[in-house]
Amino acid sequence: MKPMFFLLTALILTGGIQAQELNKVTIDAVHKDVVINRNIYGHFAEHLGRCIYDGIWVGKDSNIPHINGYRKDIVEALREMKIPVLRWPGGCFADTYHWKDGIGPKSERPKMMNYHWGGVVEDNSFGTHEFLDLCELLECEPYISANVGSGTVKEMTDWIEYMNSDQDVPMANLRKQNGREKPWNVKYLGIGNESWGCGGAMTPDYYVNLLRNYSEMAGIYGRWKLFQIGCGANGADYNWTDVLMKQRPGSMSGLSLHYYTIAGPSWGDKSPATGFEKKYYFSGIEKAMRMNELVEKHSAIMDKYDQNKRVGLMVDEWGIWTDVEPGTEPGFLFQQNSIRDALIASLTLDIFNNHADRVKMANIAQTINVLQAVVLTEGDQMILTPTYHVFKMYSVHQDAFLLQSRLICEDYEMDGRKIPALSCSASEDKDGSITLTVSNFNPDKEITLPVELVGATFDKILSATVLTAPAYNSYNSFNQPETVKPTILKSVKKTGNSTLQVVLPPRSVVAITVNK
Ligand code: AHR
């Protein structure tokens, strides 16, 4: 449905939005044309710092409780969060990675230098088998990023055959020799990462020709079953998207986009992850809001060449990128995670939900111990970050029908700059339960929000959860792991057959589910 039409319908059905109502959300419960792809809730794990080693993989001889070498606590947390898809092995690392170094007996696997991240020696003990078996354990889809920057077409097609063939062919036989009889049937294949930067510093015209070559051959070896993802733009590089969409190979099903929130008040200036002043809180949210404009502008270009929306926009790297924790290796990108970062996550997920007609996957960077991680580890300890709780609260939106919501709200102002104080998205699951997620970015003020369903009534509030924190920069530490955690939201009440009212605490994310 066109937003304008919905706006008129809403005005008629509600008898006109009263001018004095500063904050209100109206949800269209009639039109259910778009499904929120569960892969919007995806993650990314690169051979970077302590994401794979220490974070996910401790090895079979570790004293830390594990399942065949994977940390047990991590496996449980990720399953609980309903991780739908995991991207690997990079990132910049992917374009230096040669997959054959990571198969076979571990003692025989050659070592390599991790040039991008801390200059450490990678022993390849976590490779294709370890990754794909992990995805099976997590019950999530693997998303493989193939090496275009320093690899070859042959290397990539061999990899596809190794992972996906069940015939009597050399790579499938090698896989069987390495202990895995059945193919993994990988679906998602990225062709190059940041090919405009660390993946080869290519121009869009050069890259799109390479992509056509890789894509055609991947199609042949993948028997056209692969969902191929072309390397997309860096932030607002709209020309990249234009060239790629215009000259794309027919077998490209998705085009990526990378955007990181660099939260300092001035351009390019990072924020500390903890102990930051309020101006960093404000500018973090303000800069994360830019994702809306990026998604809309890249989508408009995609619409020009693909009116039927066959190609998905895959935001396969996003999140806040802060200073590293003091005393840690700068190349390991280890940062803490505060309620501000949780609000950046909820805001961004609302944006993806509300553009689910085009956004088909997104992968926050990066799962464990790197950038905006959902889990942090230290020895045998692990903590769930505020961002983890948002992903868990939002998991009800996975594969649900998007419901259009129209939000009017006050601004949150700081030092003469303004941002909308609220964001939201809504969906209906297959059982007919409707969930509204709303965030209040104002760190100092509670906001009362009337909610109206248009075209449906509801019986009762099934659940209401809130994530907030003692201060705008609170976080979970290893000493105090539960400073920021979800609780039951009490300040919500049914006010009519199709209306409710919620009081949003300052700096909070809420999820409310009602039954129809
Ligand atoms: O996520 C960290 C890095 O950010 C990735 O390796 C790269 O793709 C991006 O620049």
Short mmCIF file of C-alpha atoms in Angstrom, two decimals, residues 54-457:
data_model
loop_
_atom_site.label_atom_id
_atom_site.label_comp_id
_atom_site.label_asym_id
_atom_site.label_seq_id
_atom_site.Cartn_x
_atom_site.Cartn_y
_atom_site.Cartn_z
CA ASP A 54 38.34 -17.52 21.88
CA GLY A 55 34.86 -16.26 20.98
CA ILE A 56 33.26 -19.08 19.05
CA TRP A 57 35.97 -21.71 18.85
CA VAL A 58 38.07 -22.87 21.80
CA GLY A 59 39.08 -26.20 20.33
CA LYS A 60 38.37 -29.73 21.45
CA ASP A 61 41.06 -29.75 24.18
CA SER A 62 39.80 -26.64 25.97
CA ASN A 63 38.79 -26.59 29.64
CA ILE A 64 36.03 -24.15 28.76
CA PRO A 65 32.77 -26.10 28.36
CA HIS A 66 32.34 -26.77 24.64
CA ILE A 67 30.51 -28.86 22.08
CA ASN A 68 33.12 -30.35 19.74
CA GLY A 69 35.31 -27.26 20.19
CA TYR A 70 32.53 -24.59 20.00
CA ARG A 71 31.90 -22.70 23.25
CA LYS A 72 28.75 -24.16 24.77
CA ASP A 73 27.60 -20.86 26.29
CA ILE A 74 27.94 -19.11 22.92
CA VAL A 75 26.06 -21.82 21.04
CA GLU A 76 23.24 -21.65 23.58
CA ALA A 77 23.07 -17.83 23.52
CA LEU A 78 23.01 -17.62 19.72
CA ARG A 79 20.36 -20.31 19.42
CA GLU A 80 18.27 -18.57 22.06
CA MET A 81 18.55 -15.31 20.09
CA LYS A 82 17.37 -17.22 16.97
CA ILE A 83 20.35 -16.36 14.78
CA PRO A 84 19.08 -16.95 11.22
CA VAL A 85 22.23 -16.52 9.09
CA LEU A 86 25.96 -16.14 9.71
CA ARG A 87 28.42 -14.53 7.27
CA TRP A 88 32.03 -15.84 7.14
CA PRO A 89 35.11 -15.67 6.78
CA GLY A 90 35.18 -11.87 6.26
CA GLY A 91 35.24 -8.95 5.76
CA CYS A 92 38.61 -7.85 4.50
CA PHE A 93 39.98 -11.22 5.64
CA ALA A 94 37.87 -13.02 2.99
CA ASP A 95 39.86 -11.55 0.11
CA THR A 96 43.09 -12.90 1.57
CA TYR A 97 41.65 -16.30 2.49
CA HIS A 98 42.37 -19.50 0.59
CA TRP A 99 39.88 -22.10 1.71
CA LYS A 100 42.00 -25.15 0.90
CA ASP A 101 44.38 -24.08 3.69
CA GLY A 102 41.54 -24.66 6.17
CA ILE A 103 40.60 -28.29 5.45
CA GLY A 104 42.15 -31.68 6.24
CA PRO A 105 44.14 -32.73 9.33
CA LYS A 106 44.79 -29.66 11.49
CA SER A 107 48.46 -30.46 11.94
CA GLU A 108 48.93 -30.30 8.17
CA ARG A 109 47.05 -27.06 7.57
CA PRO A 110 49.40 -24.30 6.43
CA LYS A 111 49.55 -21.10 8.46
CA MET A 112 48.91 -17.67 7.02
CA MET A 113 49.36 -14.07 8.07
CA ASN A 114 46.24 -12.12 8.99
CA TYR A 115 47.46 -8.92 7.34
CA HIS A 116 44.37 -6.84 8.03
CA TRP A 117 43.77 -7.59 11.65
CA GLY A 118 46.63 -7.24 14.08
CA GLY A 119 49.19 -9.02 11.88
CA VAL A 120 48.68 -12.26 13.78
CA VAL A 121 49.43 -15.72 12.44
CA GLU A 122 46.29 -17.62 11.50
CA ASP A 123 46.71 -21.37 11.91
CA ASN A 124 43.61 -22.25 9.89
CA SER A 125 42.32 -24.55 12.61
CA PHE A 126 38.87 -23.08 12.03
CA GLY A 127 37.98 -23.67 8.39
CA THR A 128 35.15 -24.73 6.12
CA HIS A 129 34.11 -27.83 8.12
CA GLU A 130 34.27 -26.02 11.44
CA PHE A 131 32.17 -23.12 10.10
CA LEU A 132 29.53 -25.14 8.30
CA ASP A 133 29.16 -27.61 11.17
CA LEU A 134 28.70 -24.62 13.50
CA CYS A 135 25.86 -23.35 11.32
CA GLU A 136 24.21 -26.76 11.55
CA LEU A 137 24.56 -26.65 15.33
CA LEU A 138 23.05 -23.17 15.42
CA GLU A 139 20.38 -24.13 12.88
CA CYS A 140 21.21 -21.06 10.84
CA GLU A 141 22.06 -20.51 7.17
CA PRO A 142 25.73 -20.10 6.29
CA TYR A 143 26.69 -17.15 4.10
CA ILE A 144 30.08 -17.67 2.47
CA SER A 145 32.13 -14.72 1.27
CA ALA A 146 34.31 -15.81 -1.67
CA ASN A 147 37.75 -14.39 -2.38
CA VAL A 148 37.80 -12.17 -5.45
CA GLY A 149 40.61 -9.83 -4.36
CA SER A 150 43.40 -12.44 -4.36
CA GLY A 151 41.61 -15.61 -5.44
CA THR A 152 40.53 -17.09 -8.74
CA VAL A 153 37.32 -18.28 -10.35
CA LYS A 154 38.67 -21.84 -10.14
CA GLU A 155 39.31 -21.50 -6.41
CA MET A 156 35.74 -20.33 -5.86
CA THR A 157 34.11 -22.99 -8.04
CA ASP A 158 36.17 -25.70 -6.32
CA TRP A 159 34.85 -24.39 -3.01
CA ILE A 160 31.27 -24.56 -4.27
CA GLU A 161 31.80 -28.13 -5.45
CA TYR A 162 33.42 -29.03 -2.12
CA MET A 163 30.51 -27.64 -0.09
CA ASN A 164 27.58 -28.53 -2.28
CA SER A 165 28.20 -31.47 -4.61
CA ASP A 166 26.96 -34.98 -3.86
CA GLN A 167 28.45 -36.52 -7.01
CA ASP A 168 31.57 -38.48 -7.79
CA VAL A 169 33.66 -35.38 -8.53
CA PRO A 170 37.10 -34.39 -7.18
CA MET A 171 36.06 -31.78 -4.61
CA ALA A 172 33.12 -33.78 -3.24
CA ASN A 173 35.44 -36.77 -2.91
CA LEU A 174 38.00 -34.64 -1.07
CA ARG A 175 35.28 -33.52 1.33
CA LYS A 176 34.29 -37.13 1.98
CA GLN A 177 37.93 -38.00 2.55
CA ASN A 178 37.94 -35.22 5.17
CA GLY A 179 35.09 -36.85 7.02
CA ARG A 180 31.96 -35.23 5.67
CA GLU A 181 29.81 -37.47 3.54
CA LYS A 182 26.84 -35.25 2.78
CA PRO A 183 27.09 -31.82 1.16
CA TRP A 184 26.14 -28.83 3.26
CA ASN A 185 24.09 -27.22 0.48
CA VAL A 186 25.22 -23.68 1.13
CA LYS A 187 22.81 -21.17 -0.37
CA TYR A 188 24.26 -17.70 0.18
CA LEU A 189 27.44 -16.81 -1.69
CA GLY A 190 29.01 -13.34 -1.58
CA ILE A 191 31.28 -12.55 -4.52
CA GLY A 192 33.96 -10.25 -3.12
CA ASN A 193 33.88 -8.01 -0.06
CA GLU A 194 34.38 -4.25 -0.23
CA SER A 195 35.86 -4.68 -3.71
CA TRP A 196 36.04 -0.85 -3.82
CA GLY A 197 38.43 -0.97 -0.82
CA CYS A 198 40.25 -3.78 1.01
CA GLY A 199 38.87 -6.30 -1.49
CA GLY A 200 40.88 -4.90 -4.39
CA ALA A 201 40.36 -1.13 -4.71
CA MET A 202 38.35 -1.64 -7.91
CA THR A 203 36.21 0.80 -9.84
CA PRO A 204 32.56 -0.23 -10.26
CA ASP A 205 33.05 -0.85 -14.00
CA TYR A 206 36.02 -3.11 -13.40
CA TYR A 207 34.30 -4.98 -10.56
CA VAL A 208 31.04 -5.53 -12.39
CA ASN A 209 32.89 -7.29 -15.23
CA LEU A 210 34.67 -9.53 -12.74
CA LEU A 211 31.37 -10.17 -11.01
CA ARG A 212 29.78 -11.27 -14.28
CA ASN A 213 32.61 -13.73 -14.79
CA TYR A 214 32.52 -15.14 -11.22
CA SER A 215 28.75 -15.15 -11.15
CA GLU A 216 28.34 -17.08 -14.38
CA MET A 217 30.80 -19.74 -13.25
CA ALA A 218 29.31 -19.90 -9.73
CA GLY A 219 25.94 -20.43 -11.39
CA ILE A 220 27.21 -23.33 -13.45
CA TYR A 221 28.95 -25.03 -10.52
CA GLY A 222 26.17 -24.16 -8.11
CA ARG A 223 23.58 -25.45 -10.56
CA TRP A 224 21.90 -22.05 -10.34
CA LYS A 225 20.70 -22.83 -6.83
CA LEU A 226 22.96 -20.33 -5.15
CA PHE A 227 21.71 -16.98 -3.95
CA GLN A 228 24.56 -14.84 -5.25
CA ILE A 229 25.35 -11.54 -3.60
CA GLY A 230 27.36 -8.90 -5.44
CA CYS A 231 29.59 -6.51 -3.56
CA GLY A 232 27.65 -3.30 -3.04
CA ALA A 233 28.33 0.26 -2.08
CA ASN A 234 30.26 1.92 0.68
CA GLY A 235 27.68 4.13 2.41
CA ALA A 236 26.43 6.81 0.05
CA ASP A 237 28.30 5.71 -3.08
CA TYR A 238 25.16 5.74 -5.25
CA ASN A 239 27.14 5.53 -8.48
CA TRP A 240 28.40 2.09 -7.41
CA THR A 241 24.82 0.84 -7.02
CA ASP A 242 23.81 2.39 -10.33
CA VAL A 243 26.62 0.72 -12.28
CA LEU A 244 26.09 -2.62 -10.56
CA MET A 245 22.34 -2.67 -11.10
CA LYS A 246 22.60 -1.58 -14.70
CA GLN A 247 25.24 -4.12 -15.69
CA ARG A 248 24.51 -6.85 -13.18
CA PRO A 249 24.63 -10.49 -14.17
CA GLY A 250 21.23 -12.18 -14.28
CA SER A 251 22.28 -14.61 -11.57
CA MET A 252 22.88 -11.86 -8.98
CA SER A 253 20.09 -12.14 -6.40
CA GLY A 254 21.38 -9.64 -3.86
CA LEU A 255 23.54 -6.54 -3.69
CA SER A 256 25.25 -5.59 -0.46
CA LEU A 257 25.63 -2.28 1.37
CA HIS A 258 28.04 -1.42 4.17
CA TYR A 259 27.47 1.40 6.62
CA TYR A 260 29.05 1.83 10.05
CA THR A 261 28.00 4.40 12.65
CA ILE A 262 31.09 6.41 13.56
CA ALA A 263 29.55 8.14 16.52
CA GLY A 264 31.75 11.14 17.29
CA PRO A 265 30.17 14.59 16.91
CA SER A 266 32.60 15.58 14.13
CA TRP A 267 33.02 13.72 10.87
CA GLY A 268 35.11 10.53 11.13
CA ASP A 269 35.55 11.00 14.88
CA LYS A 270 34.95 7.80 16.88
CA SER A 271 33.31 7.66 20.28
CA PRO A 272 34.58 5.82 23.31
CA ALA A 273 32.50 2.69 23.95
CA THR A 274 32.06 3.50 27.66
CA GLY A 275 32.23 6.56 29.88
CA PHE A 276 31.29 8.86 26.99
CA GLU A 277 29.64 12.26 27.31
CA LYS A 278 26.04 12.80 26.28
CA LYS A 279 27.03 14.47 23.01
CA TYR A 280 28.38 11.08 21.88
CA TYR A 281 25.09 9.45 22.80
CA PHE A 282 23.20 11.98 20.69
CA SER A 283 25.50 11.87 17.69
CA GLY A 284 25.59 8.06 17.77
CA ILE A 285 21.81 7.86 17.37
CA GLU A 286 21.81 10.76 14.90
CA LYS A 287 24.40 9.09 12.69
CA ALA A 288 22.73 5.70 12.87
CA MET A 289 19.54 7.35 11.57
CA ARG A 290 21.40 7.93 8.32
CA MET A 291 20.74 4.26 7.51
CA ASN A 292 17.18 5.23 6.59
CA GLU A 293 18.33 7.65 3.91
CA LEU A 294 20.90 5.17 2.59
CA VAL A 295 18.38 2.36 2.32
CA GLU A 296 15.84 4.62 0.61
CA LYS A 297 18.27 6.12 -1.89
CA HIS A 298 19.94 2.83 -2.81
CA SER A 299 16.48 1.22 -3.07
CA ALA A 300 15.31 3.98 -5.42
CA ILE A 301 18.24 3.23 -7.74
CA MET A 302 17.51 -0.50 -7.53
CA ASP A 303 13.84 0.19 -8.35
CA LYS A 304 14.94 1.92 -11.55
CA TYR A 305 16.48 -1.29 -12.88
CA ASP A 306 14.47 -3.88 -10.97
CA GLN A 307 10.87 -2.80 -10.53
CA ASN A 308 9.78 -6.23 -9.35
CA LYS A 309 12.29 -6.16 -6.52
CA ARG A 310 13.96 -9.42 -7.48
CA VAL A 311 17.35 -8.26 -6.18
CA GLY A 312 17.59 -7.94 -2.42
CA LEU A 313 19.47 -5.16 -0.66
CA MET A 314 21.76 -7.03 1.75
CA VAL A 315 23.20 -4.74 4.43
CA ASP A 316 25.85 -7.31 5.25
CA GLU A 317 27.93 -5.06 7.53
CA TRP A 318 26.48 -2.48 9.90
CA GLY A 319 26.73 -1.32 13.50
CA ILE A 320 28.51 1.19 15.71
CA TRP A 321 32.32 1.31 15.44
CA THR A 322 33.85 2.88 18.56
CA ASP A 323 37.33 3.23 19.99
CA VAL A 324 38.73 -0.11 21.16
CA GLU A 325 38.76 -0.83 24.87
CA PRO A 326 41.85 0.79 26.43
CA GLY A 327 44.75 -1.63 26.65
CA THR A 328 43.50 -3.97 23.92
CA GLU A 329 45.15 -4.58 20.54
CA PRO A 330 43.87 -1.85 18.15
CA GLY A 331 43.68 -4.34 15.26
CA PHE A 332 41.30 -6.58 17.23
CA LEU A 333 38.44 -4.04 17.32
CA PHE A 334 37.25 -5.14 20.77
CA GLN A 335 34.68 -2.66 22.11
CA GLN A 336 32.16 -2.60 24.94
CA ASN A 337 28.48 -2.13 24.24
CA SER A 338 26.09 0.27 25.98
CA ILE A 339 22.37 1.08 26.04
CA ARG A 340 23.17 3.67 23.32
CA ASP A 341 24.33 0.81 21.10
CA ALA A 342 21.20 -1.18 21.89
CA LEU A 343 19.15 1.83 20.74
CA ILE A 344 21.22 2.01 17.55
CA ALA A 345 20.36 -1.66 16.99
CA SER A 346 16.62 -1.20 17.61
CA LEU A 347 16.52 1.87 15.39
CA THR A 348 18.37 0.10 12.58
CA LEU A 349 16.23 -3.02 12.82
CA ASP A 350 13.10 -0.82 12.66
CA ILE A 351 14.51 0.74 9.47
CA PHE A 352 15.17 -2.68 7.93
CA ASN A 353 11.73 -3.98 8.96
CA ASN A 354 10.02 -0.95 7.47
CA HIS A 355 11.91 -1.47 4.17
CA ALA A 356 11.48 -5.23 4.10
CA ASP A 357 10.16 -5.04 0.54
CA ARG A 358 13.77 -4.47 -0.55
CA VAL A 359 16.01 -5.34 2.41
CA LYS A 360 16.33 -9.13 2.43
CA MET A 361 19.32 -9.62 4.70
CA ALA A 362 21.48 -7.67 7.15
CA ASN A 363 24.47 -8.79 9.20
CA ILE A 364 25.52 -6.80 12.24
CA ALA A 365 29.30 -6.64 12.74
CA GLN A 366 30.41 -8.76 14.50
CA THR A 367 28.91 -11.59 16.58
CA ILE A 368 31.45 -12.04 19.42
CA ASN A 369 34.14 -9.72 20.86
CA VAL A 370 34.40 -7.48 17.76
CA LEU A 371 32.67 -4.13 17.08
CA GLN A 372 28.95 -4.15 18.01
CA ALA A 373 29.01 -7.68 19.37
CA VAL A 374 26.04 -9.45 20.90
CA VAL A 375 28.27 -11.43 23.25
CA LEU A 376 31.61 -10.67 24.95
CA THR A 377 33.91 -13.27 26.47
CA GLU A 378 36.80 -13.23 28.92
CA GLY A 379 38.32 -16.63 29.67
CA ASP A 380 35.46 -18.89 30.63
CA GLN A 381 33.12 -15.96 31.36
CA MET A 382 30.69 -14.49 28.90
CA ILE A 383 28.21 -11.63 28.99
CA LEU A 384 25.22 -10.75 26.88
CA THR A 385 25.43 -7.17 25.64
CA PRO A 386 22.47 -4.74 25.51
CA THR A 387 22.49 -5.29 21.72
CA TYR A 388 21.94 -9.03 22.29
CA HIS A 389 18.76 -8.25 24.23
CA VAL A 390 17.41 -6.14 21.37
CA PHE A 391 17.98 -8.96 18.87
CA LYS A 392 16.17 -11.36 21.16
CA MET A 393 13.27 -8.97 21.78
CA TYR A 394 12.96 -8.33 18.03
CA SER A 395 13.17 -12.00 17.02
CA VAL A 396 9.34 -12.14 16.90
CA HIS A 397 9.51 -10.04 13.73
CA GLN A 398 11.40 -12.80 11.89
CA ASP A 399 9.30 -14.06 8.97
CA ALA A 400 6.26 -12.11 10.19
CA PHE A 401 4.14 -9.86 7.97
CA LEU A 402 5.24 -6.27 8.07
CA LEU A 403 2.47 -3.93 9.20
CA GLN A 404 2.87 -0.34 8.05
CA SER A 405 3.06 1.99 11.01
CA ARG A 406 2.69 5.72 10.91
CA LEU A 407 4.53 7.45 13.71
CA ILE A 408 4.24 11.09 14.65
CA CYS A 409 6.53 12.15 17.44
CA GLU A 410 8.29 14.97 19.18
CA ASP A 411 11.96 15.72 18.64
CA TYR A 412 14.85 15.10 20.97
CA GLU A 413 17.10 18.16 20.84
CA MET A 414 20.66 18.69 21.92
CA ASP A 415 23.00 21.62 21.29
CA GLY A 416 20.66 23.00 18.61
CA ARG A 417 20.43 19.67 16.73
CA LYS A 418 17.24 17.61 16.54
CA ILE A 419 16.34 14.00 15.88
CA PRO A 420 12.96 12.26 16.14
CA ALA A 421 12.60 11.03 19.72
CA LEU A 422 11.00 7.71 18.72
CA SER A 423 11.22 4.96 16.16
CA CYS A 424 9.05 1.89 15.68
CA SER A 425 8.04 -1.06 13.52
CA ALA A 426 5.23 -3.59 13.69
CA SER A 427 4.44 -7.04 12.38
CA GLU A 428 1.90 -9.83 12.56
CA ASP A 429 3.05 -13.41 13.00
CA LYS A 430 1.48 -16.50 11.49
CA ASP A 431 -0.72 -17.00 14.58
CA GLY A 432 -2.18 -13.53 14.24
CA SER A 433 -0.33 -11.93 17.16
CA ILE A 434 0.76 -8.36 16.50
CA THR A 435 4.03 -7.01 17.88
CA LEU A 436 5.01 -3.37 18.09
CA THR A 437 8.60 -2.45 18.90
CA VAL A 438 9.27 1.17 19.89
CA SER A 439 12.36 3.02 21.07
CA ASN A 440 12.57 6.25 23.03
CA PHE A 441 15.90 7.94 22.28
CA ASN A 442 15.41 10.78 24.75
CA PRO A 443 17.78 9.83 27.60
CA ASP A 444 16.06 12.11 30.13
CA LYS A 445 12.36 12.04 29.46
CA GLU A 446 9.61 9.46 29.50
CA ILE A 447 7.18 9.68 26.61
CA THR A 448 3.54 8.68 26.57
CA LEU A 449 2.55 7.07 23.30
CA PRO A 450 -1.02 6.24 22.26
CA VAL A 451 -1.16 3.28 19.85
CA GLU A 452 -4.02 2.52 17.49
CA LEU A 453 -4.60 -0.51 15.29
CA VAL A 454 -6.50 0.34 12.15
CA GLY A 455 -8.68 -2.45 10.76
CA ALA A 456 -8.40 -4.83 13.72
CA THR A 457 -9.36 -5.15 17.34
#
